[in-house]
Each structure stands twice: as C-alpha cells, then as structure tokens.
mmCIF file of C-alpha atoms in Angstrom:
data_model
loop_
_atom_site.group_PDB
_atom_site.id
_atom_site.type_symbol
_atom_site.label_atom_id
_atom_site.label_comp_id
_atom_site.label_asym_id
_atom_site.label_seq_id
_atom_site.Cartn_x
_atom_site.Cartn_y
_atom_site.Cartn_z
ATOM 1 C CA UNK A 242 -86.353 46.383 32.324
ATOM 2 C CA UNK A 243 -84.306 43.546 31.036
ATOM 3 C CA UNK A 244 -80.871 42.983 32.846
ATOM 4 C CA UNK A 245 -77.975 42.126 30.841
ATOM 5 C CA UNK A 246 -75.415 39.592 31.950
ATOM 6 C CA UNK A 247 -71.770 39.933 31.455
ATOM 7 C CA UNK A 248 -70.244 38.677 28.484
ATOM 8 C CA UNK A 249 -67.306 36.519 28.887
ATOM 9 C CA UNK A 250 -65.100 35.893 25.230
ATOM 10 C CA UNK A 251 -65.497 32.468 23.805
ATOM 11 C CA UNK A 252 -62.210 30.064 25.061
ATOM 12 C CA UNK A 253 -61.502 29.876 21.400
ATOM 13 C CA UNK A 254 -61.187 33.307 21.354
ATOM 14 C CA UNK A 255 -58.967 33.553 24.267
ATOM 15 C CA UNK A 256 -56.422 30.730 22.753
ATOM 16 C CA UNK A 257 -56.728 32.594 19.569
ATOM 17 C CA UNK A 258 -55.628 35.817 21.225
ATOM 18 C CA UNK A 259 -52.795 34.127 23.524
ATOM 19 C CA UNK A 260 -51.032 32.755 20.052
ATOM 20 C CA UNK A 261 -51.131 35.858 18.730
ATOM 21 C CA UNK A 262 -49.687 37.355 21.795
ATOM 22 C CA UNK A 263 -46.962 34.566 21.449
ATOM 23 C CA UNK A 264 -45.628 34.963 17.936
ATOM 24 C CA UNK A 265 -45.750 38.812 18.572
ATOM 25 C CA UNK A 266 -43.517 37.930 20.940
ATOM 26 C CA UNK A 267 -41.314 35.819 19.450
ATOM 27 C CA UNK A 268 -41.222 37.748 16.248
ATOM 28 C CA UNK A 269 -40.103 40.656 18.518
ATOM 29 C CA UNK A 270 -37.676 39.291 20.272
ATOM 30 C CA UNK A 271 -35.846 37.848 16.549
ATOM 31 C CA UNK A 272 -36.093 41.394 15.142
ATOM 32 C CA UNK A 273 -34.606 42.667 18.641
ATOM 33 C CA UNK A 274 -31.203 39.949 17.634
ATOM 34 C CA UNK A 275 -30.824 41.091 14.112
ATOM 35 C CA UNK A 276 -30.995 44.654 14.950
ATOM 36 C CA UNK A 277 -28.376 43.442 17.598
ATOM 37 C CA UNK A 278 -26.309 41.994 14.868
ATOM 38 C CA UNK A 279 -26.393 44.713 12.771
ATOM 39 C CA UNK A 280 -25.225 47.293 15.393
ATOM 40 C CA UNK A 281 -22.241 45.255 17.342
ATOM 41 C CA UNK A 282 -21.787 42.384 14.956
ATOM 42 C CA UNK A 283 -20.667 42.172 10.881
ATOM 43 C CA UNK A 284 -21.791 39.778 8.656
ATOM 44 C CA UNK A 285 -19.409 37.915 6.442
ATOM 45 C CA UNK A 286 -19.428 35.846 3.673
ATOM 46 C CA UNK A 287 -17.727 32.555 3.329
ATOM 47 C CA UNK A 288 -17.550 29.887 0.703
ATOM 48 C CA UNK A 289 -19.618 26.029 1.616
ATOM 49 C CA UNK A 290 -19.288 22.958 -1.095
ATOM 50 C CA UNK A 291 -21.437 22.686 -3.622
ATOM 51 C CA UNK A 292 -20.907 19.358 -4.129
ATOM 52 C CA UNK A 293 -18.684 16.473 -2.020
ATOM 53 C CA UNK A 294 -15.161 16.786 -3.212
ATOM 54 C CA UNK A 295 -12.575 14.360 -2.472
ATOM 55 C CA UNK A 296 -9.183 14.647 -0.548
ATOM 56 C CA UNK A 297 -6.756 15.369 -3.755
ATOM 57 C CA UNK A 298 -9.076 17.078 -5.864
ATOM 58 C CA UNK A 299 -8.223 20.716 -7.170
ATOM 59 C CA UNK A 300 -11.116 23.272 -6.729
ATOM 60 C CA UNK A 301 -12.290 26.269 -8.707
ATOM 61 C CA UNK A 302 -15.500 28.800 -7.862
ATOM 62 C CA UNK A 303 -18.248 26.190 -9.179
ATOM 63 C CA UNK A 304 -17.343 23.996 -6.818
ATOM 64 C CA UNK A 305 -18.598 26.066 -3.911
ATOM 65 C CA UNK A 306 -21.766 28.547 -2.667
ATOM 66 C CA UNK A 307 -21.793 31.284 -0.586
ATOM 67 C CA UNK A 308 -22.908 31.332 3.618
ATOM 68 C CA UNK A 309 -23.283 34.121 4.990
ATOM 69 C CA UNK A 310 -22.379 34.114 8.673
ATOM 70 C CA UNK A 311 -23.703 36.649 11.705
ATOM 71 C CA UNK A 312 -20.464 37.309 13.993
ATOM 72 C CA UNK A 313 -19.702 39.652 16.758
ATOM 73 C CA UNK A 314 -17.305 42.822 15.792
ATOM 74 C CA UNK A 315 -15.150 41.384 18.214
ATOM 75 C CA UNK A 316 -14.522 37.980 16.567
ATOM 76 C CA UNK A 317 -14.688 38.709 12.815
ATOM 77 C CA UNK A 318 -10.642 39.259 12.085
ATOM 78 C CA UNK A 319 -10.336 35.729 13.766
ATOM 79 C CA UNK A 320 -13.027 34.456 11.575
ATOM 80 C CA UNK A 321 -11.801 35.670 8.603
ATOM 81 C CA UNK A 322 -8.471 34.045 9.644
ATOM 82 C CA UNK A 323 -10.436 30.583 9.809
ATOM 83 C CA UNK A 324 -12.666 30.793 6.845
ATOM 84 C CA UNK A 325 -12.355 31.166 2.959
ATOM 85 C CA UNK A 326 -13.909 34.166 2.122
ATOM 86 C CA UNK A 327 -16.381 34.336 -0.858
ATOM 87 C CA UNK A 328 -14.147 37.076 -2.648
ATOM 88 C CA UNK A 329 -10.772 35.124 -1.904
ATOM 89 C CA UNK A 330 -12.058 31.882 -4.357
ATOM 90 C CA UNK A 331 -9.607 33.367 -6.971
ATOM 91 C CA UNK A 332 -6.489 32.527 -4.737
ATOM 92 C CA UNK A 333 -7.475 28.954 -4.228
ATOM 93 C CA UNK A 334 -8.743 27.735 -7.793
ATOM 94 C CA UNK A 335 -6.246 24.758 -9.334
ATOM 95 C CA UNK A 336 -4.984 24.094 -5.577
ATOM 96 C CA UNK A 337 -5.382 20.640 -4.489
ATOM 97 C CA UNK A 338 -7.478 20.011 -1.228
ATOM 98 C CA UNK A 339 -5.962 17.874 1.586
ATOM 99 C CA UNK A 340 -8.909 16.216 3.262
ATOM 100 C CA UNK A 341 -12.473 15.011 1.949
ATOM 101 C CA UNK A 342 -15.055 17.896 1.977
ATOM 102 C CA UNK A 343 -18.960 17.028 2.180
ATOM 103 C CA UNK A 344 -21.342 19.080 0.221
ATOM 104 C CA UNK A 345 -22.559 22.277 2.800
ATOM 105 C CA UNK A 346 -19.149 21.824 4.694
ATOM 106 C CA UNK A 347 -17.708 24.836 5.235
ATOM 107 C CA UNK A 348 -14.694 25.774 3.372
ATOM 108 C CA UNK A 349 -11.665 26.248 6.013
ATOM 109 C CA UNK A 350 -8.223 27.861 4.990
ATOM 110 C CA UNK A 351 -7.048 24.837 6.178
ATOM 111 C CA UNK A 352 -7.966 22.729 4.366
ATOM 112 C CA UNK A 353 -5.146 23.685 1.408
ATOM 113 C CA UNK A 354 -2.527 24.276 4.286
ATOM 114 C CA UNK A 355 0.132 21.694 5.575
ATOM 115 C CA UNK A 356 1.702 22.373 8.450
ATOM 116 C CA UNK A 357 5.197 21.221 9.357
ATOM 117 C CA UNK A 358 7.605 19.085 7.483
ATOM 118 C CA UNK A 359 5.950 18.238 4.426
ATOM 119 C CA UNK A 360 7.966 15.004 4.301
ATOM 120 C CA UNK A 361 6.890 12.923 0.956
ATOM 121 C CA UNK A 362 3.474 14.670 0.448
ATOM 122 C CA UNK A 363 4.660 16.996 -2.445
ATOM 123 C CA UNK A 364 5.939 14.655 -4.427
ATOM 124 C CA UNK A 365 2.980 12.750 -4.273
ATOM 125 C CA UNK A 366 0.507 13.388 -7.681
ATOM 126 C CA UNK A 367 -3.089 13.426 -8.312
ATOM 127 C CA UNK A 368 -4.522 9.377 -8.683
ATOM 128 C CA UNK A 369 -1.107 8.308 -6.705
ATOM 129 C CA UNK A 370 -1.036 6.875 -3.399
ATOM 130 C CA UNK A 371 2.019 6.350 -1.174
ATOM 131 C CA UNK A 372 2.826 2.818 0.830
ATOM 132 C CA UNK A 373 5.577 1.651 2.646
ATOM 133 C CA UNK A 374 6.953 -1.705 2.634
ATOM 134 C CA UNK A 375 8.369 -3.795 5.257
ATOM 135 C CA UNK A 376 12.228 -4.602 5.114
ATOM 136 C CA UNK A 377 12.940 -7.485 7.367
ATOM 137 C CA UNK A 378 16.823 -7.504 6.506
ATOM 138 C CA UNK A 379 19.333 -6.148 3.845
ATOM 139 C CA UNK A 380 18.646 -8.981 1.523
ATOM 140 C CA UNK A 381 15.140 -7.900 0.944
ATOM 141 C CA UNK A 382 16.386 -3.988 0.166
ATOM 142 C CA UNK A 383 19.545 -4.803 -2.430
ATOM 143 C CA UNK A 384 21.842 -4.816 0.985
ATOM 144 C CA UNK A 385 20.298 -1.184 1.670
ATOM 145 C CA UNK A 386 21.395 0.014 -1.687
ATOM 146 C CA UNK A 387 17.443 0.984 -2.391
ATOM 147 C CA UNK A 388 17.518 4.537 -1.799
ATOM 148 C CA UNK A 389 14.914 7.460 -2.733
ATOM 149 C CA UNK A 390 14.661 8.064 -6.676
ATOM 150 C CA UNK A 391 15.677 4.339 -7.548
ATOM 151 C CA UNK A 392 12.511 2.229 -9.513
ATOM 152 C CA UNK A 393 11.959 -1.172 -7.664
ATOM 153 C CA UNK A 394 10.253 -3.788 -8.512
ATOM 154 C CA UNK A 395 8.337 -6.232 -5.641
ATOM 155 C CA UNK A 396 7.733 -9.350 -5.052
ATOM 156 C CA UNK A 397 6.232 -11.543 -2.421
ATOM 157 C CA UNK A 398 8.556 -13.963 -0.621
ATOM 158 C CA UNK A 399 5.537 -16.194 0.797
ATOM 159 C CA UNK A 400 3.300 -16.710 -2.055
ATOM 160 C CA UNK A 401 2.422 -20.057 -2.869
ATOM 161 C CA UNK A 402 2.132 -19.308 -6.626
ATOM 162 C CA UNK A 403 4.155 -15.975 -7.606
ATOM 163 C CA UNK A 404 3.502 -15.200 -11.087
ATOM 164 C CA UNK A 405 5.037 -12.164 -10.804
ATOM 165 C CA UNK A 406 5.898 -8.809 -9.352
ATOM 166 C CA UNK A 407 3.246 -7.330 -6.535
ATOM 167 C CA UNK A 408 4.385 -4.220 -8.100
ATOM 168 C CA UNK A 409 6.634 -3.252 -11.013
ATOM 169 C CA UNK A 410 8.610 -0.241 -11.689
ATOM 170 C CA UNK A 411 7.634 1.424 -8.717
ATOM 171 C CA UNK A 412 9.438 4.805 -7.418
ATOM 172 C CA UNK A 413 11.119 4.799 -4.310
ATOM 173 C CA UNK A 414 10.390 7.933 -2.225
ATOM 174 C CA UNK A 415 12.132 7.562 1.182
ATOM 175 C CA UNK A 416 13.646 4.234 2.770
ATOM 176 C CA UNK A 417 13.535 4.925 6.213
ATOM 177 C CA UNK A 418 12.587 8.695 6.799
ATOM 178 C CA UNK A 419 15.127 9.587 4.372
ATOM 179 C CA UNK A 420 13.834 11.068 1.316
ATOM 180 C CA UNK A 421 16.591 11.843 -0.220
ATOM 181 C CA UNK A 422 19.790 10.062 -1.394
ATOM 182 C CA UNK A 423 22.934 10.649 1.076
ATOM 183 C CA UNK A 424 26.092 12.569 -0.269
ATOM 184 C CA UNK A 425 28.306 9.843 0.997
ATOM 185 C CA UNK A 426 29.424 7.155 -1.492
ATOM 186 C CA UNK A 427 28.150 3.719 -0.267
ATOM 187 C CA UNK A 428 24.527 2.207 0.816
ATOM 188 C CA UNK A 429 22.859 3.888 3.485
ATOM 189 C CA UNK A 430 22.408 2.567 7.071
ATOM 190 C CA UNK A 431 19.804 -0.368 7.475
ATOM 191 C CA UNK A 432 16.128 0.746 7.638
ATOM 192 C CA UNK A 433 12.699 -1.132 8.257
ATOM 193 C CA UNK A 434 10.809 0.457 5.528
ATOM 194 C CA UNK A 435 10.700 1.541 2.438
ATOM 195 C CA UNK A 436 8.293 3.834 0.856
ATOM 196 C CA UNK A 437 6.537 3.374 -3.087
ATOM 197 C CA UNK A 438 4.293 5.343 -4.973
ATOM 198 C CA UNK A 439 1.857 3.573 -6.874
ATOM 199 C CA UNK A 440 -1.239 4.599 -8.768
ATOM 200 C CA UNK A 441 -4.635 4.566 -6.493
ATOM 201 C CA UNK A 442 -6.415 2.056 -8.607
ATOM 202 C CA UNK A 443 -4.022 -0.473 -8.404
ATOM 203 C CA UNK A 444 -3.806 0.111 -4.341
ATOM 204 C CA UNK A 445 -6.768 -2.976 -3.497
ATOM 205 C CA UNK A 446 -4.797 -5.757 -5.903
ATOM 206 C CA UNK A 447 -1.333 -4.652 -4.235
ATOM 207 C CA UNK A 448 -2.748 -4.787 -0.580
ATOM 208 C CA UNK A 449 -4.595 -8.336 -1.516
ATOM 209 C CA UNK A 450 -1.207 -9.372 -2.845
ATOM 210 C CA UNK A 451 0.938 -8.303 0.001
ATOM 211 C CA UNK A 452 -1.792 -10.019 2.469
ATOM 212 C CA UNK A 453 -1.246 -12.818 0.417
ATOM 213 C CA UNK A 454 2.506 -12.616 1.381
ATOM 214 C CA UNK A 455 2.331 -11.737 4.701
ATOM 215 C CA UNK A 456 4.049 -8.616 4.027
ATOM 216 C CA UNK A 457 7.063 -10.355 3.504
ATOM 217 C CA UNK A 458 8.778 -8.996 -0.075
ATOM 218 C CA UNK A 459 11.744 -8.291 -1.789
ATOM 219 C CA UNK A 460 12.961 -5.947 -4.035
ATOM 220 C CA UNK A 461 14.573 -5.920 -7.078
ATOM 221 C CA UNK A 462 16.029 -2.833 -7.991
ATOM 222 C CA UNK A 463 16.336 -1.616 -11.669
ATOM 223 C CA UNK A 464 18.937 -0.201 -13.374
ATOM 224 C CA UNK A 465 20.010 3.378 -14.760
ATOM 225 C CA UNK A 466 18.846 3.116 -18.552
ATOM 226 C CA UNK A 467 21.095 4.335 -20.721
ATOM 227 C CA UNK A 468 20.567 6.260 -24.032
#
C-alpha cells in the first residue's frame, strides 16, 4: 500500500491568497468609512472652477462644477458658512470676484466679500487699475489743490526727453487717504500721495515711464468744462 505525502499549496498560491486577503481587507475597511459617513456625517455640495478666472472677473453657473464634500454632522453649518453651495450660484452670478481663482479651486464665500473699510475699491471698474503717485512738495500737487474727483494730467520731472504726459486725464481718487473732497473752502493739508485710476493696459508703459522719471512728477490739474 502506497503512502501518500502531504500536500503543501504552491507559494504562488499562497501570495495569490494573501492579496486577496489584503484587498478584502482594505475594501472592508473603505465600506466600514462610508457607512460611517453616512450615519454621523452629511454630504454637501459645493461649487469648484471650471476654468481659471481672474481677480475682477464677474462669474455666472458655467463658470463652475460641483464637489461634493464628506463632513462630520458636527462641522457642516460651519462649512456651509465657508463654502458656496451648489444651489446658492444664483446669488453670486454678475458679482465680481476679488482674488484670482485656479481651475478645481474651491469656491469660498469669500472670495466676493470685503471686509472693513472699503476705501477706493468700489469705485474702481472692470479693466481699471488704481496707482498712487508720489508728491514730493505742493508744487508737484497744484499747492495741494488736487483733491479726489479732479482729472490730472502727469508728467515726469526727470525725463531726459518728455514728449508728453505719463498719463493724461486721469481721475483722482484720494490724495492722501482722503477720498473725498473736504467741506471746508480752501486746499487740503499737504499729503505724500496721490491716487489715479488708469486703464490696466496702459499700467506697463506708465510704470516704464515713471521708472524713467524716478518717480518724480507733477501734475497738472484740468479744469471744470463748461457747457
């Protein structure tokens, strides 16, 4: 009578059975969180970019996808506090964004929201760009009678061939940190700055210009036309 020896599986066989034991495992243990998630946690769904949008630019719906995002019970008012929800679009479209937004990014409530004084911002529109100018003394500012609302033009004191205005018939929107004109008759107090709006393609030629003049300029303050 033949004896039989004992059979002992193939080490293929064992590795084969190990991995399997693994991604049991692991596929467990993810079904184990999402059942987790479902029972104590909410899911909620918030708006990403579609595309890169610029700081400026005003939004509508097909500029954005949905996320949907796994949070605790416990922190989903405070989330919802943070994030623009996918259902809240409506209340943001033809609002202007204040900060540069890369395609995926998140969309925070935030980022339509200034907080504090909103100084010169607001007055500020789309392709504009505010810069202030140095004033080294009153003769470069009128004798401070530059205030905000008046149309300057400005040119460089330290350019070896001027042909003309850095900048002509730019708005005046604060000299100083005043941005608006006193009630008292009579120029204002002397200030160090004063700040234009120009348009944002003309902002490289105006900086090369005022390099040029080593920031040194003067303005030249335009009348009241009359009809």
């Amino acid at each position: 009578m033949e004896k039989q020896g004992i059979q002992f599986p193939s080490r293929e066989r064992s590795k084969s059975r190990l991995w399997l034991a693994v991604t049991l495992g692991i596929a467990a243990a993810l079904a184990n969180i999402v059942f987790l998630l479902r029972v104590n946690g909410s899911k909620v769904e918030v708006l990403r970019a579609a595309r890169t949008l610029r700081a400026g630019e005003t939004v509508d719906g097909a500029d954005f996808d949905s996320l949907t995002i796994h949070v605790p019970a416990a922190d989903r008012d405070q989330l919802k506090a943070l994030f623009v929800e996918k259902d809240a679009i409506k209340s943001y479209e033809g609002v202007s964004i204040v900060r540069r937004i890369e395609q995926g990014e998140p969309l925070f409530q935030s980022f339509f929201r200034f907080d504090g004084d909103p100084g010169i911002r607001d007055s500020i529109g789309p392709g504009e760009r505010a810069i202030a100018l140095p004033i080294e003394d009153e003769s470069a500012a009128v004798a401070y009678f530059v205030r905000p609302g008046d149309v300057v033009d400005v040119y460089g004191t330290k350019m070896d061939k001027p042909s003309g205005p850095i900048v002509a018939g730019a708005v005046v929107r604060s000299v100083g940190d005043a941005t608006i004109v006193p009630d008292a008759a009579g120029r204002d107090q002397a200030y160090r700055t004063v700040t234009v709006v120009v348009r944002e393609s003309s902002l490289p030629e105006i900086l090369h210009l005022l390099d040029l003049s080593q920031g040194r300029v003067r303005l030249a303050l335009a009348g009241v036309e009359k009809p």
